[in-house]
mmCIF file of C-alpha atoms in Angstrom:
data_model
loop_
_atom_site.group_PDB
_atom_site.id
_atom_site.type_symbol
_atom_site.label_atom_id
_atom_site.label_comp_id
_atom_site.label_asym_id
_atom_site.label_seq_id
_atom_site.Cartn_x
_atom_site.Cartn_y
_atom_site.Cartn_z
ATOM 1 C CA ASP A 1 76.990 -47.370 93.469
ATOM 2 C CA ALA A 2 75.888 -50.980 93.803
ATOM 3 C CA LYS A 3 72.256 -51.479 92.868
ATOM 4 C CA THR A 4 71.770 -54.598 94.942
ATOM 5 C CA THR A 5 71.210 -55.565 98.569
ATOM 6 C CA GLN A 6 72.471 -58.864 99.941
ATOM 7 C CA PRO A 7 72.708 -60.306 103.442
ATOM 8 C CA THR A 8 76.130 -59.844 104.940
ATOM 9 C CA SER A 9 76.598 -63.504 105.769
ATOM 10 C CA MET A 10 74.872 -66.884 105.674
ATOM 11 C CA ASP A 11 75.581 -70.404 106.845
ATOM 12 C CA CYS A 12 74.636 -73.601 105.087
ATOM 13 C CA ALA A 13 75.104 -77.239 106.030
ATOM 14 C CA GLU A 14 77.227 -79.314 103.714
ATOM 15 C CA GLY A 15 75.103 -81.286 101.257
ATOM 16 C CA ARG A 16 72.118 -79.001 101.634
ATOM 17 C CA ALA A 17 70.963 -76.409 99.143
ATOM 18 C CA ALA A 18 72.314 -72.909 99.647
ATOM 19 C CA ASN A 19 69.830 -70.201 98.728
ATOM 20 C CA LEU A 20 71.388 -66.760 98.427
ATOM 21 C CA PRO A 21 68.949 -63.861 98.059
ATOM 22 C CA CYS A 22 69.500 -60.569 96.316
ATOM 23 C CA ASN A 23 67.256 -57.520 96.182
ATOM 24 C CA HIS A 24 67.423 -55.238 93.167
ATOM 25 C CA SER A 25 64.224 -53.229 93.381
ATOM 26 C CA THR A 26 65.399 -50.493 90.995
ATOM 27 C CA ILE A 27 66.442 -52.819 88.196
ATOM 28 C CA SER A 28 65.599 -51.546 84.737
ATOM 29 C CA GLY A 29 64.291 -53.531 81.795
ATOM 30 C CA ASN A 30 67.618 -53.963 80.037
ATOM 31 C CA GLU A 31 69.659 -54.895 83.101
ATOM 32 C CA TYR A 32 70.863 -58.413 83.731
ATOM 33 C CA VAL A 33 71.456 -60.095 87.076
ATOM 34 C CA TYR A 34 74.949 -61.568 87.397
ATOM 35 C CA TRP A 35 76.401 -63.710 90.133
ATOM 36 C CA TYR A 36 80.090 -64.102 90.894
ATOM 37 C CA ARG A 37 81.869 -65.627 93.825
ATOM 38 C CA GLN A 38 85.282 -65.080 95.309
ATOM 39 C CA ILE A 39 86.944 -67.843 97.202
ATOM 40 C CA HIS A 40 89.532 -66.577 99.657
ATOM 41 C CA SER A 41 92.654 -65.175 97.979
ATOM 42 C CA GLN A 42 91.410 -65.936 94.474
ATOM 43 C CA GLY A 43 89.962 -63.836 91.661
ATOM 44 C CA PRO A 44 86.177 -63.682 91.311
ATOM 45 C CA GLN A 45 84.594 -66.596 89.473
ATOM 46 C CA TYR A 46 81.631 -66.177 87.149
ATOM 47 C CA ILE A 47 78.664 -68.319 88.168
ATOM 48 C CA ILE A 48 75.592 -67.421 86.158
ATOM 49 C CA HIS A 49 73.537 -64.551 84.797
ATOM 50 C CA GLY A 50 70.008 -63.939 83.546
ATOM 51 C CA LEU A 51 67.595 -61.314 82.352
ATOM 52 C CA LYS A 52 64.146 -62.483 83.388
ATOM 53 C CA ASN A 53 63.919 -66.214 82.859
ATOM 54 C CA ASN A 54 65.262 -68.677 85.373
ATOM 55 C CA GLU A 55 68.658 -70.039 84.409
ATOM 56 C CA THR A 56 70.552 -73.175 85.315
ATOM 57 C CA ASN A 57 74.056 -74.358 84.594
ATOM 58 C CA GLU A 58 76.446 -76.904 86.038
ATOM 59 C CA MET A 59 77.235 -74.686 89.004
ATOM 60 C CA ALA A 60 73.943 -73.171 90.089
ATOM 61 C CA SER A 61 70.410 -72.064 89.361
ATOM 62 C CA LEU A 62 69.231 -68.481 89.202
ATOM 63 C CA ILE A 63 65.627 -67.744 90.085
ATOM 64 C CA ILE A 64 64.382 -64.253 89.195
ATOM 65 C CA THR A 65 61.009 -63.091 90.457
ATOM 66 C CA GLU A 66 58.390 -62.119 87.936
ATOM 67 C CA ASP A 67 58.695 -58.428 88.793
ATOM 68 C CA ARG A 68 62.514 -58.831 88.598
ATOM 69 C CA LYS A 69 62.976 -56.949 91.857
ATOM 70 C CA SER A 70 64.743 -59.835 93.523
ATOM 71 C CA SER A 71 66.524 -63.051 92.716
ATOM 72 C CA THR A 72 67.932 -66.132 94.406
ATOM 73 C CA LEU A 73 71.067 -68.043 93.582
ATOM 74 C CA ILE A 74 70.743 -71.714 94.425
ATOM 75 C CA LEU A 75 73.683 -74.050 94.946
ATOM 76 C CA PRO A 76 71.829 -77.371 94.988
ATOM 77 C CA HIS A 77 74.274 -79.409 97.069
ATOM 78 C CA ALA A 78 76.716 -77.137 98.859
ATOM 79 C CA THR A 79 80.194 -78.419 99.604
ATOM 80 C CA LEU A 80 82.937 -76.987 101.783
ATOM 81 C CA ARG A 81 84.580 -75.654 98.616
ATOM 82 C CA ASP A 82 81.561 -73.416 98.043
ATOM 83 C CA THR A 83 82.564 -71.306 101.044
ATOM 84 C CA ALA A 84 83.136 -67.872 99.491
ATOM 85 C CA VAL A 85 81.842 -64.336 99.118
ATOM 86 C CA TYR A 86 78.987 -64.247 96.614
ATOM 87 C CA TYR A 87 78.341 -61.087 94.654
ATOM 88 C CA CYS A 88 75.042 -60.206 93.000
ATOM 89 C CA ILE A 89 75.506 -57.542 90.314
ATOM 90 C CA VAL A 90 72.943 -55.775 88.182
ATOM 91 C CA ARG A 91 74.139 -54.226 84.935
ATOM 92 C CA SER A 92 73.121 -53.675 81.375
ATOM 93 C CA TYR A 93 75.141 -54.723 78.360
ATOM 94 C CA GLY A 94 78.434 -52.880 78.149
ATOM 95 C CA GLN A 95 78.228 -51.289 81.577
ATOM 96 C CA ASN A 96 80.961 -51.735 84.136
ATOM 97 C CA PHE A 97 80.609 -54.388 86.798
ATOM 98 C CA VAL A 98 80.070 -52.730 90.188
ATOM 99 C CA PHE A 99 80.827 -55.062 93.067
ATOM 100 C CA GLY A 100 79.078 -54.534 96.385
ATOM 101 C CA PRO A 101 80.120 -56.176 99.648
ATOM 102 C CA GLY A 102 78.395 -59.471 98.751
ATOM 103 C CA THR A 103 77.288 -62.317 101.002
ATOM 104 C CA ARG A 104 79.851 -64.357 102.867
ATOM 105 C CA LEU A 105 78.607 -67.947 102.652
ATOM 106 C CA SER A 106 80.044 -70.431 105.091
ATOM 107 C CA VAL A 107 79.360 -74.084 104.342
ATOM 108 C CA LEU A 108 79.564 -76.023 107.574
ATOM 109 C CA PRO A 109 80.479 -79.712 107.899
ATOM 110 C CA SER B 1 86.559 -70.086 79.995
ATOM 111 C CA ALA B 2 89.682 -68.073 79.280
ATOM 112 C CA VAL B 3 92.878 -68.879 81.172
ATOM 113 C CA ILE B 4 94.273 -65.720 82.712
ATOM 114 C CA SER B 5 97.590 -65.444 84.474
ATOM 115 C CA GLN B 6 99.130 -62.593 86.423
ATOM 116 C CA LYS B 7 102.692 -61.895 87.401
ATOM 117 C CA PRO B 8 103.836 -61.482 90.069
ATOM 118 C CA SER B 9 101.361 -63.331 92.260
ATOM 119 C CA ARG B 10 102.529 -61.286 95.219
ATOM 120 C CA ASP B 11 105.180 -58.763 96.092
ATOM 121 C CA ILE B 12 106.405 -56.659 98.968
ATOM 122 C CA CYS B 13 107.672 -53.255 97.942
ATOM 123 C CA GLN B 14 109.155 -50.176 99.534
ATOM 124 C CA ARG B 15 107.293 -46.891 99.472
ATOM 125 C CA GLY B 16 108.236 -44.585 96.643
ATOM 126 C CA THR B 17 108.997 -47.409 94.231
ATOM 127 C CA SER B 18 106.893 -48.688 91.322
ATOM 128 C CA LEU B 19 105.655 -52.150 90.425
ATOM 129 C CA THR B 20 104.459 -53.393 87.063
ATOM 130 C CA ILE B 21 101.885 -56.171 87.059
ATOM 131 C CA GLN B 22 101.433 -58.320 83.983
ATOM 132 C CA CYS B 23 98.231 -59.954 82.793
ATOM 133 C CA GLN B 24 98.301 -62.632 80.105
ATOM 134 C CA VAL B 25 95.262 -64.351 78.594
ATOM 135 C CA ASP B 26 95.270 -67.435 76.383
ATOM 136 C CA SER B 27 92.781 -66.026 73.888
ATOM 137 C CA GLN B 28 92.529 -62.791 71.982
ATOM 138 C CA VAL B 29 90.186 -60.396 73.734
ATOM 139 C CA THR B 30 89.097 -56.893 72.923
ATOM 140 C CA MET B 31 88.634 -55.536 76.405
ATOM 141 C CA MET B 32 90.764 -56.003 79.492
ATOM 142 C CA PHE B 33 90.015 -54.498 82.876
ATOM 143 C CA TRP B 34 92.036 -53.715 85.970
ATOM 144 C CA TYR B 35 90.529 -53.788 89.461
ATOM 145 C CA ARG B 36 91.782 -53.055 92.941
ATOM 146 C CA GLN B 37 90.623 -54.841 96.066
ATOM 147 C CA GLN B 38 91.752 -53.168 99.250
ATOM 148 C CA PRO B 39 92.015 -55.263 102.414
ATOM 149 C CA GLY B 40 88.593 -56.439 103.548
ATOM 150 C CA GLN B 41 86.858 -54.541 100.751
ATOM 151 C CA SER B 42 85.118 -55.373 97.529
ATOM 152 C CA LEU B 43 86.497 -54.843 94.032
ATOM 153 C CA THR B 44 86.817 -51.391 92.485
ATOM 154 C CA LEU B 45 87.395 -50.858 88.775
ATOM 155 C CA ILE B 46 90.545 -48.880 88.029
ATOM 156 C CA ALA B 47 90.452 -48.715 84.249
ATOM 157 C CA THR B 48 89.444 -50.380 81.013
ATOM 158 C CA ALA B 49 92.143 -51.145 78.474
ATOM 159 C CA ASN B 50 91.359 -51.704 74.812
ATOM 160 C CA GLN B 51 94.096 -52.656 72.410
ATOM 161 C CA GLY B 52 95.210 -49.743 70.290
ATOM 162 C CA SER B 53 93.716 -46.989 72.391
ATOM 163 C CA GLU B 54 94.362 -45.175 75.629
ATOM 164 C CA ALA B 55 92.985 -46.753 78.756
ATOM 165 C CA THR B 56 89.819 -45.296 80.226
ATOM 166 C CA TYR B 57 90.151 -44.527 83.934
ATOM 167 C CA GLU B 58 87.408 -44.482 86.527
ATOM 168 C CA SER B 59 86.833 -41.598 88.876
ATOM 169 C CA GLY B 60 89.543 -41.446 91.502
ATOM 170 C CA PHE B 61 92.201 -43.142 89.391
ATOM 171 C CA VAL B 62 94.703 -41.302 87.184
ATOM 172 C CA ILE B 63 97.121 -42.360 84.510
ATOM 173 C CA ASP B 64 100.155 -40.908 86.288
ATOM 174 C CA LYS B 65 99.549 -43.189 89.250
ATOM 175 C CA PHE B 66 98.339 -46.264 87.354
ATOM 176 C CA PRO B 67 99.764 -46.262 83.825
ATOM 177 C CA ILE B 68 98.455 -49.117 81.707
ATOM 178 C CA SER B 69 99.791 -50.677 78.546
ATOM 179 C CA ARG B 70 97.884 -52.874 76.114
ATOM 180 C CA PRO B 71 100.317 -53.808 73.342
ATOM 181 C CA ASN B 72 98.265 -56.668 71.879
ATOM 182 C CA LEU B 73 95.057 -58.641 72.244
ATOM 183 C CA THR B 74 96.391 -61.078 74.854
ATOM 184 C CA PHE B 75 98.468 -58.934 77.190
ATOM 185 C CA SER B 76 98.281 -55.888 79.437
ATOM 186 C CA THR B 77 100.299 -54.319 82.214
ATOM 187 C CA LEU B 78 99.346 -52.110 85.129
ATOM 188 C CA THR B 79 102.004 -50.096 86.913
ATOM 189 C CA VAL B 80 101.463 -48.855 90.439
ATOM 190 C CA SER B 81 103.700 -45.799 90.656
ATOM 191 C CA ASN B 82 105.311 -44.034 93.585
ATOM 192 C CA MET B 83 103.741 -46.485 95.971
ATOM 193 C CA SER B 84 102.585 -45.769 99.489
ATOM 194 C CA PRO B 85 101.203 -48.171 102.113
ATOM 195 C CA GLU B 86 97.691 -47.164 101.015
ATOM 196 C CA ASP B 87 98.365 -48.941 97.721
ATOM 197 C CA SER B 88 98.568 -52.268 99.512
ATOM 198 C CA SER B 89 95.819 -54.245 97.797
ATOM 199 C CA ILE B 90 95.057 -57.127 95.521
ATOM 200 C CA TYR B 91 95.172 -56.044 91.895
ATOM 201 C CA LEU B 92 93.127 -58.098 89.464
ATOM 202 C CA CYS B 93 92.796 -58.122 85.736
ATOM 203 C CA SER B 94 89.772 -59.411 83.914
ATOM 204 C CA VAL B 95 88.773 -59.940 80.314
ATOM 205 C CA ASP B 96 85.552 -59.725 78.402
ATOM 206 C CA TYR B 97 85.181 -63.347 77.318
ATOM 207 C CA PRO B 98 83.793 -64.951 75.302
ATOM 208 C CA GLN B 99 83.655 -61.850 73.152
ATOM 209 C CA GLY B 100 80.147 -60.646 72.645
ATOM 210 C CA THR B 101 78.709 -62.425 75.689
ATOM 211 C CA ASP B 102 79.456 -59.530 78.052
ATOM 212 C CA THR B 103 80.814 -61.821 80.746
ATOM 213 C CA GLN B 104 84.073 -61.086 82.531
ATOM 214 C CA TYR B 105 86.610 -63.646 83.647
ATOM 215 C CA PHE B 106 89.166 -62.723 86.281
ATOM 216 C CA GLY B 107 92.790 -63.503 86.813
ATOM 217 C CA PRO B 108 94.099 -64.838 90.125
ATOM 218 C CA GLY B 109 95.229 -61.431 91.332
ATOM 219 C CA THR B 110 98.479 -59.857 92.502
ATOM 220 C CA ARG B 111 98.783 -59.276 96.220
ATOM 221 C CA LEU B 112 100.822 -56.139 96.827
ATOM 222 C CA THR B 113 102.144 -55.035 100.191
ATOM 223 C CA VAL B 114 103.842 -51.662 100.458
ATOM 224 C CA LEU B 115 106.017 -51.015 103.486
#
């Protein structure tokens, strides 16, 4: 079973930051937070992952709360091409990825 | 990231037939994975395929229905056997890449419709 809770859908204006929340209140100490996205009719795309420190790469930033019970994926300047389903996954090293329903992000012009 | 290709990209098949889906990656990888995504649903792991050993199937999936081959470190096949309309799904392969980083990269998927 998925260990995360995400809103079903969100809208974001093009050019604005998209902040996607994820609750993972039962996360254990050795579990990482991963984010993937799936653009319509494509395979999921890896975005970012982290353990407890905030992480940033060329695609996004991941902010994990100090108690690690929730996190936020930030797309700093959303474009229409960022419209996708975003999956937040909690897993420890070597475990299977379990995909929940994710958040359907619509970036609006 | 690894470049992963799947063949066919889509197919329409008759019930009772079988379809073999190929997954090719441009780098050698230890672990390859097969997922199913039913219409409007999220991804479900079918099995994990390591080169040189039998695939490991998840609960609800059996080898007779979804036989998997893994002949080398860059290639795998998934066969959907004796198909029914309920097998209509997107089938995706993924690889553990880069090795040791525990991150999976996914292929583009194979969209299967069974009539």
